């Protein structure tokens, strides 16, 4: 089994944290300074706090681990000490592994209907694992390194060859 855990973009994480704190605190401070629109600005502050918590948990506290082997591709989500297997996909159902740029250039009839984004960093250099799940094209966007992407492509090829040999 091969495992890939992407590197966290520390600069992006710091900018995200700083921006979230700055925007939220600014809105709460502005609600005390502007008495005429106090309730509206305070509501915006609470909305900014909710969005900040969502972004910080998703892009700062959450890590992903990608694994391929034994005919399966799996993604594990790690938050603190809690590990949750997000998906396990049989490689036989894979259509292919594409870079994001190559996937964007596919005709719309070949693109996925169901989409999952399992990136650890915003705006990361990602790949798309395209497969057929319950009769529908499904994509999993993730950010492996080039060596792991090559391993996944090789495992998909081996899995397809072994399924053809069985038939």
Coordinates of N, CA, C and O in Angstrom, one line a residue:
X1 N 0.8 -1.2 0.0 CA 0.0 0.0 0.0 C 0.9 1.2 0.0 O 1.8 1.3 0.8
X2 N 0.6 2.2 -0.9 CA 1.3 3.4 -1.0 C 0.5 4.6 -0.3 O -0.7 4.7 -0.6
X3 N 1.1 5.4 0.5 CA 0.4 6.5 1.2 C 1.1 7.8 0.8 O 2.3 7.9 0.8
X4 N 0.2 8.8 0.6 CA 0.7 10.2 0.3 C 0.0 11.2 1.3 O -1.2 11.1 1.4
X5 N 0.8 12.0 2.0 CA 0.2 13.0 2.8 C 0.7 14.4 2.3 O 1.9 14.6 2.5
X6 N -0.1 15.2 1.7 CA 0.4 16.5 1.2 C 1.0 17.4 2.2 O 0.5 17.4 3.4
X7 N 1.9 18.3 1.8 CA 2.5 19.3 2.7 C 1.5 20.4 2.9 O 0.8 20.8 1.9
X8 N 1.4 20.9 4.1 CA 0.6 22.0 4.4 C 1.3 23.3 3.9 O 2.4 23.5 4.2
X9 N 0.5 24.2 3.3 CA 1.1 25.5 2.9 C 1.0 26.4 4.1 O -0.1 27.0 4.4
X10 N 2.1 26.6 4.8 CA 2.1 27.4 6.0 C 1.8 28.8 5.8 O 1.1 29.5 6.6
X11 N 2.3 29.4 4.7 CA 2.1 30.8 4.4 C 0.6 31.1 4.2 O 0.0 32.0 4.7
X12 N -0.1 30.2 3.4 CA -1.5 30.3 3.2 C -2.3 30.2 4.5 O -3.3 30.9 4.7
X13 N -1.9 29.2 5.3 CA -2.6 29.0 6.6 C -2.5 30.3 7.5 O -3.5 30.7 8.1
X14 N -1.3 30.9 7.6 CA -1.1 32.1 8.4 C -2.0 33.2 7.8 O -2.6 34.0 8.6
X15 N -2.0 33.4 6.5 CA -2.7 34.5 5.9 C -4.2 34.3 6.2 O -5.0 35.2 6.5
X16 N -4.7 33.0 6.0 CA -6.1 32.7 6.3 C -6.5 33.0 7.7 O -7.5 33.7 8.0
X17 N -5.6 32.6 8.7 CA -5.9 32.9 10.1 C -5.9 34.4 10.4 O -6.9 34.9 11.0
X18 N -4.9 35.1 9.9 CA -4.8 36.5 10.1 C -6.0 37.2 9.5 O -6.6 38.1 10.2
X19 N -6.4 36.9 8.3 CA -7.5 37.5 7.6 C -8.9 37.3 8.4 O -9.7 38.2 8.6
X20 N -9.1 36.0 8.8 CA -10.3 35.7 9.5 C -10.4 36.5 10.8 O -11.5 37.0 11.1
X21 N -9.4 36.5 11.5 CA -9.4 37.2 12.8 C -9.6 38.7 12.6 O -10.4 39.3 13.3
X22 N -8.9 39.2 11.6 CA -8.9 40.7 11.4 C -10.3 41.1 10.9 O -10.9 42.1 11.4
X23 N -10.9 40.4 10.0 CA -12.3 40.7 9.5 C -13.3 40.6 10.6 O -14.1 41.5 10.8
X24 N -13.3 39.5 11.4 CA -14.2 39.3 12.4 C -14.1 40.4 13.5 O -15.1 41.0 13.9
X25 N -12.9 40.6 14.0 CA -12.7 41.6 15.0 C -13.1 43.0 14.5 O -13.7 43.8 15.3
X26 N -12.8 43.3 13.3 CA -13.1 44.6 12.7 C -14.6 44.9 12.7 O -15.1 45.9 13.0
X27 N -15.4 43.8 12.3 CA -16.8 44.0 12.3 C -17.4 44.1 13.7 O -18.3 45.0 13.9
X28 N -16.9 43.4 14.6 CA -17.4 43.5 16.0 C -17.1 44.9 16.6 O -17.8 45.5 17.3
X29 N -15.9 45.4 16.3 CA -15.5 46.7 16.7 C -16.3 47.8 16.0 O -16.8 48.7 16.7
X30 N -16.6 47.6 14.7 CA -17.4 48.6 14.0 C -18.8 48.6 14.5 O -19.4 49.7 14.5
X31 N -19.3 47.5 15.1 CA -20.7 47.5 15.6 C -20.8 48.3 16.9 O -21.9 48.9 17.2
X32 N -19.7 48.5 17.6 CA -19.7 49.4 18.8 C -19.5 50.8 18.4 O -20.0 51.7 19.1
X33 N -18.9 51.1 17.3 CA -18.6 52.5 16.9 C -19.7 53.1 16.2 O -20.0 54.3 16.3
X34 N -20.5 52.3 15.4 CA -21.6 52.9 14.6 C -22.9 52.4 15.2 O -23.4 51.4 14.9
X35 N -23.4 53.3 16.1 CA -24.7 52.9 16.8 C -25.9 52.8 15.9 O -26.8 52.0 16.2
X36 N -25.9 53.5 14.8 CA -27.1 53.5 13.9 C -27.3 52.2 13.2 O -28.4 51.7 13.1
X37 N -26.2 51.5 12.8 CA -26.3 50.2 12.2 C -25.8 49.1 13.0 O -25.3 48.1 12.5
X38 N -25.9 49.3 14.3 CA -25.3 48.3 15.3 C -25.7 46.9 15.1 O -24.9 46.0 15.0
X39 N -27.0 46.6 14.9 CA -27.5 45.3 14.8 C -27.1 44.6 13.5 O -26.7 43.4 13.4
X40 N -27.1 45.4 12.4 CA -26.7 44.8 11.1 C -25.2 44.5 11.1 O -24.8 43.4 10.6
X41 N -24.4 45.4 11.6 CA -22.9 45.2 11.5 C -22.6 44.0 12.5 O -21.7 43.2 12.2
X42 N -23.3 43.9 13.6 CA -23.0 42.8 14.6 C -23.5 41.5 13.9 O -22.8 40.5 14.1
X43 N -24.6 41.5 13.2 CA -25.0 40.3 12.4 C -23.9 39.9 11.4 O -23.6 38.7 11.3
X44 N -23.4 40.9 10.7 CA -22.3 40.6 9.8 C -21.1 40.0 10.5 O -20.4 39.2 10.0
X45 N -20.8 40.5 11.7 CA -19.7 40.0 12.5 C -19.9 38.5 12.9 O -19.0 37.7 12.8
X46 N -21.1 38.2 13.3 CA -21.4 36.8 13.6 C -21.3 35.9 12.3 O -20.9 34.8 12.4
X47 N -21.8 36.4 11.2 CA -21.7 35.7 9.9 C -20.2 35.5 9.6 O -19.8 34.4 9.2
X48 N -19.4 36.5 9.8 CA -17.9 36.4 9.5 C -17.3 35.4 10.4 O -16.4 34.7 10.1
X49 N -17.7 35.4 11.7 CA -17.2 34.4 12.7 C -17.5 33.0 12.2 O -16.7 32.1 12.3
X50 N -18.8 32.8 11.8 CA -19.2 31.4 11.3 C -18.4 31.0 10.1 O -17.9 29.8 10.1
X51 N -18.2 31.9 9.2 CA -17.4 31.5 8.0 C -16.0 31.3 8.3 O -15.3 30.4 7.8
X52 N -15.4 32.1 9.3 CA -14.0 32.0 9.7 C -13.8 30.6 10.3 O -12.8 29.9 10.1
X53 N -14.7 30.2 11.2 CA -14.6 28.9 11.8 C -14.6 27.8 10.8 O -13.8 26.9 10.8
X54 N -15.6 27.9 9.8 CA -15.6 26.9 8.8 C -14.3 26.8 8.0 O -13.8 25.7 7.7
X55 N -13.8 28.0 7.6 CA -12.6 28.0 6.8 C -11.4 27.5 7.6 O -10.5 26.7 7.1
X56 N -11.3 27.9 8.8 CA -10.1 27.4 9.7 C -10.2 25.9 9.9 O -9.1 25.3 9.8
X57 N -11.3 25.4 10.2 CA -11.4 24.0 10.4 C -11.1 23.2 9.1 O -10.4 22.2 9.1
X58 N -11.6 23.7 8.0 CA -11.5 23.0 6.7 C -10.0 23.1 6.2 O -9.5 22.1 5.7
X59 N -9.4 24.3 6.3 CA -8.1 24.4 5.7 C -6.9 24.5 6.6 O -5.8 24.6 6.2
X60 N -7.1 24.6 7.9 CA -6.0 24.7 8.9 C -5.9 23.5 9.8 O -4.8 23.0 10.1
X61 N -7.1 23.0 10.2 CA -7.1 21.9 11.2 C -7.2 20.5 10.5 O -6.9 19.5 11.2
X62 N -7.7 20.5 9.3 CA -8.0 19.2 8.6 C -6.8 18.8 7.7 O -6.2 19.6 7.0
X63 N -6.4 17.5 7.8 CA -5.4 17.0 7.0 C -6.0 15.8 6.2 O -6.9 15.1 6.7
X64 N -5.4 15.5 5.0 CA -5.9 14.4 4.3 C -4.7 13.5 4.0 O -3.6 13.9 3.9
X65 N -5.0 12.2 3.9 CA -4.0 11.1 3.6 C -4.6 10.3 2.5 O -5.7 9.8 2.6
X66 N -3.8 10.2 1.4 CA -4.3 9.4 0.3 C -3.5 8.1 0.2 O -2.3 8.0 0.5
X67 N -4.3 7.0 -0.1 CA -3.6 5.7 -0.1 C -4.1 4.9 -1.3 O -5.3 5.1 -1.7
X68 N -3.2 4.1 -1.9 CA -3.6 3.3 -3.0 C -2.9 1.9 -2.8 O -1.8 1.9 -2.4
X69 N -3.7 0.9 -3.1 CA -3.1 -0.5 -2.9 C -4.3 -1.5 -2.8 O -5.4 -1.1 -2.4
X70 N -4.0 -2.7 -3.0 CA -5.0 -3.8 -2.9 C -6.2 -3.6 -3.7 O -7.3 -3.9 -3.4
X71 N -6.0 -2.9 -4.9 CA -7.1 -2.6 -5.8 C -8.0 -1.5 -5.4 O -9.1 -1.3 -6.0
X72 N -7.6 -0.7 -4.4 CA -8.5 0.4 -3.9 C -7.7 1.7 -3.8 O -6.5 1.7 -3.6
X73 N -8.5 2.8 -4.0 CA -8.0 4.1 -3.7 C -8.8 4.7 -2.6 O -10.0 4.6 -2.6
X74 N -8.1 5.1 -1.5 CA -8.8 5.6 -0.3 C -8.3 7.0 0.1 O -7.1 7.3 -0.1
X75 N -9.2 7.7 0.8 CA -8.8 9.0 1.3 C -9.2 9.0 2.8 O -10.4 8.7 3.1
X76 N -8.3 9.4 3.7 CA -8.6 9.5 5.1 C -8.5 10.9 5.5 O -7.5 11.6 5.2
X77 N -9.5 11.4 6.3 CA -9.5 12.8 6.8 C -9.1 12.7 8.3 O -9.6 11.9 9.0
X78 N -8.1 13.6 8.6 CA -7.6 13.6 10.0 C -7.8 15.0 10.6 O -7.4 16.0 10.0
X79 N -8.5 15.0 11.7 CA -8.8 16.2 12.4 C -8.4 15.9 13.9 O -9.1 15.2 14.5
X80 N -7.2 16.5 14.3 CA -6.7 16.2 15.6 C -6.3 14.7 15.7 O -5.5 14.3 14.9
X81 N -6.9 14.0 16.6 CA -6.6 12.5 16.7 C -7.6 11.7 16.1 O -7.5 10.4 16.1
X82 N -8.7 12.3 15.5 CA -9.8 11.5 14.9 C -9.4 11.3 13.4 O -9.1 12.2 12.7
X83 N -9.5 10.0 13.0 CA -9.3 9.6 11.6 C -10.6 9.1 11.0 O -11.1 8.1 11.6
X84 N -11.0 9.6 9.9 CA -12.2 9.2 9.3 C -11.9 8.8 7.8 O -11.4 9.7 7.1
X85 N -12.2 7.6 7.4 CA -12.1 7.2 6.0 C -13.2 7.9 5.2 O -14.4 7.5 5.5
X86 N -12.9 8.8 4.4 CA -13.9 9.5 3.6 C -14.4 8.7 2.4 O -15.6 8.7 2.1
X87 N -13.5 8.0 1.7 CA -13.9 7.2 0.6 C -12.9 6.1 0.3 O -11.7 6.2 0.6
X88 N -13.5 5.0 -0.2 CA -12.7 3.9 -0.7 C -13.3 3.5 -2.0 O -14.5 3.1 -2.1
X89 N -12.5 3.6 -3.1 CA -13.0 3.4 -4.4 C -12.2 2.3 -5.1 O -11.0 2.4 -5.0
X90 N -12.9 1.3 -5.6 CA -12.2 0.3 -6.3 C -11.6 0.8 -7.6 O -12.2 1.6 -8.3
X91 N -10.3 0.4 -7.8 CA -9.6 1.0 -9.0 C -10.2 0.4 -10.3 O -10.0 1.0 -11.4
X92 N -11.0 -0.7 -10.3 CA -11.6 -1.2 -11.5 C -12.6 -0.2 -12.0 O -12.9 -0.1 -13.2
X93 N -13.2 0.6 -11.2 CA -14.2 1.6 -11.6 C -13.6 2.9 -12.1 O -14.3 3.8 -12.5
X94 N -12.3 3.0 -12.0 CA -11.6 4.2 -12.4 C -11.6 4.4 -13.9 O -11.4 3.5 -14.7
X95 N -11.9 5.7 -14.3 CA -11.8 6.1 -15.7 C -10.4 6.5 -16.0 O -9.8 6.3 -17.0
X96 N -9.8 7.3 -15.0 CA -8.4 7.7 -15.1 C -8.1 8.7 -14.1 O -8.9 9.2 -13.3
X97 N -6.8 9.1 -14.1 CA -6.3 10.1 -13.2 C -5.8 11.3 -14.1 O -4.9 11.0 -14.9
X98 N -6.3 12.4 -13.9 CA -6.0 13.6 -14.7 C -5.5 14.7 -13.9 O -5.8 14.8 -12.7
X99 N -4.6 15.5 -14.5 CA -4.3 16.8 -13.8 C -5.5 17.7 -13.9 O -6.4 17.5 -14.8
X100 N -5.6 18.7 -13.1 CA -6.8 19.6 -13.1 C -6.9 20.2 -14.5 O -8.0 20.4 -15.0
X101 N -5.8 20.6 -15.1 CA -5.8 21.3 -16.4 C -6.4 20.4 -17.5 O -7.2 20.7 -18.3
X102 N -5.9 19.1 -17.5 CA -6.4 18.1 -18.4 C -7.9 17.8 -18.2 O -8.6 17.7 -19.2
X103 N -8.3 17.8 -17.0 CA -9.7 17.5 -16.7 C -10.6 18.7 -17.2 O -11.7 18.4 -17.7
X104 N -10.1 19.9 -17.0 CA -10.9 21.1 -17.4 C -11.1 21.1 -19.0 O -12.1 21.7 -19.4
X105 N -10.2 20.5 -19.7 CA -10.2 20.5 -21.2 C -11.0 19.3 -21.7 O -11.2 19.2 -22.9
X106 N -11.5 18.4 -20.9 CA -12.4 17.3 -21.3 C -13.7 17.8 -21.8 O -14.2 18.8 -21.3
X107 N -14.3 17.1 -22.8 CA -15.7 17.5 -23.2 C -16.6 17.3 -22.0 O -16.4 16.5 -21.1
X108 N -17.7 18.1 -22.0 CA -18.6 18.1 -20.8 C -19.3 16.7 -20.7 O -19.7 16.4 -19.6
X109 N -19.4 16.0 -21.8 CA -20.0 14.7 -21.7 C -19.1 13.7 -20.9 O -19.6 12.7 -20.4
X110 N -17.8 13.9 -20.8 CA -16.9 13.1 -20.1 C -16.6 13.5 -18.7 O -15.9 12.8 -18.0
X111 N -17.1 14.7 -18.3 CA -16.9 15.2 -17.0 C -17.8 14.5 -16.0 O -18.8 13.9 -16.3
X112 N -17.5 14.7 -14.7 CA -18.2 14.1 -13.6 C -19.5 14.8 -13.3 O -19.6 16.1 -13.5
X113 N -20.4 14.1 -12.8 CA -21.7 14.7 -12.3 C -21.6 14.9 -10.8 O -22.0 16.0 -10.3
X114 N -21.0 14.0 -10.1 CA -20.8 14.1 -8.6 C -19.3 14.5 -8.4 O -18.4 13.9 -9.0
X115 N -19.1 15.5 -7.6 CA -17.8 16.1 -7.4 C -17.4 16.2 -5.9 O -18.2 16.7 -5.1
X116 N -16.2 15.7 -5.6 CA -15.7 15.9 -4.2 C -14.4 16.6 -4.2 O -13.5 16.2 -5.1
X117 N -14.2 17.5 -3.3 CA -12.9 18.2 -3.2 C -12.3 17.8 -1.9 O -12.8 18.2 -0.9
X118 N -11.2 17.1 -2.0 CA -10.5 16.6 -0.8 C -9.1 17.2 -0.8 O -8.1 16.4 -0.6
X119 N -9.0 18.5 -1.1 CA -7.7 19.1 -1.0 C -7.4 19.6 0.4 O -8.3 20.0 1.1
X120 N -6.2 19.7 0.8 CA -5.8 20.2 2.1 C -5.5 21.7 2.0 O -5.6 22.4 3.0
X121 N -5.0 22.2 0.8 CA -4.7 23.6 0.6 C -5.6 24.2 -0.4 O -6.0 23.6 -1.4
X122 N -5.9 25.5 -0.2 CA -6.7 26.2 -1.2 C -5.8 26.5 -2.4 O -4.7 26.8 -2.3
X123 N -6.4 26.3 -3.6 CA -5.6 26.6 -4.8 C -4.4 25.8 -5.1 O -3.5 26.2 -5.7
X124 N -4.5 24.5 -4.6 CA -3.4 23.6 -4.7 C -3.3 23.1 -6.1 O -4.2 23.1 -6.9
X125 N -2.1 22.6 -6.5 CA -1.9 21.9 -7.7 C -2.5 20.5 -7.6 O -1.9 19.7 -7.0
X126 N -3.6 20.3 -8.1 CA -4.3 19.1 -7.8 C -4.5 18.2 -9.0 O -4.3 18.6 -10.2
X127 N -4.9 17.0 -8.7 CA -5.3 15.9 -9.7 C -6.7 15.5 -9.5 O -7.3 15.7 -8.4
X128 N -7.3 15.0 -10.5 CA -8.7 14.5 -10.5 C -8.7 13.0 -10.7 O -8.2 12.5 -11.7
X129 N -9.3 12.3 -9.8 CA -9.5 10.8 -9.9 C -10.9 10.7 -10.4 O -11.9 11.0 -9.7
X130 N -11.1 10.2 -11.6 CA -12.4 10.1 -12.3 C -12.8 8.7 -12.3 O -12.0 7.8 -12.7
X131 N -14.0 8.4 -11.8 CA -14.5 7.0 -11.8 C -16.0 6.9 -12.0 O -16.6 8.0 -12.1
X132 N -16.5 5.7 -12.1 CA -17.9 5.5 -12.2 C -18.4 4.9 -10.9 O -17.9 3.9 -10.5
X133 N -19.3 5.6 -10.3 CA -19.8 5.2 -8.9 C -21.3 5.2 -9.0 O -21.9 6.2 -9.3
X134 N -21.9 4.0 -8.8 CA -23.4 3.9 -8.9 C -23.9 4.3 -10.2 O -25.0 5.0 -10.3
X135 N -23.2 4.1 -11.3 CA -23.6 4.4 -12.7 C -23.4 5.8 -13.1 O -23.8 6.2 -14.1
X136 N -22.8 6.7 -12.2 CA -22.6 8.1 -12.5 C -21.1 8.4 -12.4 O -20.4 7.8 -11.6
X137 N -20.7 9.3 -13.3 CA -19.3 9.7 -13.3 C -19.1 10.5 -12.0 O -19.8 11.5 -11.8
X138 N -18.0 10.2 -11.3 CA -17.7 10.9 -10.1 C -16.2 11.3 -10.1 O -15.4 10.5 -10.6
X139 N -16.0 12.5 -9.6 CA -14.6 12.9 -9.5 C -14.2 13.2 -8.1 O -15.0 13.7 -7.3
X140 N -12.9 12.9 -7.7 CA -12.4 13.2 -6.4 C -11.2 14.1 -6.7 O -10.2 13.6 -7.3
X141 N -11.2 15.3 -6.3 CA -10.1 16.3 -6.5 C -9.2 16.2 -5.3 O -9.7 16.3 -4.2
X142 N -7.9 15.9 -5.5 CA -7.0 15.7 -4.4 C -5.6 16.2 -4.8 O -5.4 16.5 -6.0
X143 N -4.7 16.4 -3.9 CA -3.4 17.0 -4.2 C -2.2 16.0 -3.9 O -1.5 16.2 -2.9
X144 N -2.0 15.0 -4.8 CA -0.8 14.2 -4.5 C 0.4 14.8 -5.1 O 0.4 15.7 -5.9
X145 N 1.6 14.2 -4.7 CA 2.8 14.6 -5.4 C 2.9 13.8 -6.7 O 2.1 12.9 -6.9
X146 N 3.9 14.2 -7.5 CA 4.0 13.6 -8.8 C 4.3 12.1 -8.7 O 3.8 11.3 -9.6
X147 N 5.1 11.7 -7.8 CA 5.4 10.3 -7.6 C 4.2 9.4 -7.3 O 4.0 8.4 -7.8
X148 N 3.4 10.0 -6.4 CA 2.2 9.2 -6.0 C 1.2 9.2 -7.1 O 0.5 8.2 -7.3
X149 N 1.1 10.3 -7.9 CA 0.2 10.3 -9.0 C 0.6 9.2 -10.1 O -0.3 8.5 -10.6
X150 N 1.9 9.1 -10.3 CA 2.4 8.0 -11.2 C 2.0 6.6 -10.6 O 1.7 5.7 -11.4
X151 N 2.2 6.4 -9.3 CA 1.8 5.1 -8.7 C 0.3 4.9 -8.9 O -0.1 3.7 -9.2
X152 N -0.5 5.9 -8.7 CA -2.0 5.7 -8.9 C -2.3 5.3 -10.3 O -3.1 4.4 -10.6
X153 N -1.7 6.0 -11.3 CA -1.9 5.7 -12.7 C -1.5 4.2 -13.0 O -2.2 3.5 -13.7
X154 N -0.4 3.8 -12.4 CA 0.1 2.4 -12.6 C -0.8 1.4 -12.0 O -1.1 0.4 -12.6
X155 N -1.3 1.7 -10.8 CA -2.2 0.8 -10.1 C -3.6 0.7 -10.9 O -4.2 -0.4 -11.0
X156 N -4.0 1.8 -11.5 CA -5.3 1.8 -12.3 C -5.1 0.9 -13.5 O -5.9 0.1 -13.8
X157 N -3.9 1.1 -14.2 CA -3.6 0.3 -15.3 C -3.6 -1.2 -15.0 O -4.1 -2.1 -15.7
X158 N -2.9 -1.6 -13.9 CA -2.8 -3.0 -13.4 C -4.2 -3.5 -13.1 O -4.5 -4.7 -13.4
X159 N -5.0 -2.7 -12.4 CA -6.3 -3.2 -12.0 C -7.2 -3.5 -13.2 O -7.9 -4.4 -13.3
X160 N -7.1 -2.6 -14.2 CA -7.9 -2.8 -15.5 C -7.4 -4.0 -16.2 O -8.2 -4.7 -16.8
X161 N -6.1 -4.2 -16.3 CA -5.6 -5.4 -17.0 C -6.0 -6.7 -16.3 O -6.4 -7.6 -16.9
X162 N -5.9 -6.7 -15.0 CA -6.3 -7.9 -14.2 C -7.8 -8.2 -14.4 O -8.3 -9.3 -14.5
X163 N -8.7 -7.1 -14.4 CA -10.1 -7.3 -14.6 C -10.4 -7.8 -16.0 O -11.3 -8.6 -16.3
X164 N -9.6 -7.3 -17.0 CA -9.8 -7.8 -18.4 C -9.4 -9.3 -18.5 O -10.0 -10.0 -19.3
X165 N -8.3 -9.7 -17.8 CA -7.8 -11.0 -17.9 C -8.8 -12.0 -17.2 O -8.9 -13.2 -17.6
X166 N -9.5 -11.6 -16.2 CA -10.5 -12.4 -15.6 C -11.7 -12.7 -16.5 O -12.4 -13.7 -16.4
X167 N -12.0 -11.7 -17.3 CA -13.2 -11.8 -18.2 C -12.9 -12.7 -19.4 O -12.7 -13.4 -19.9

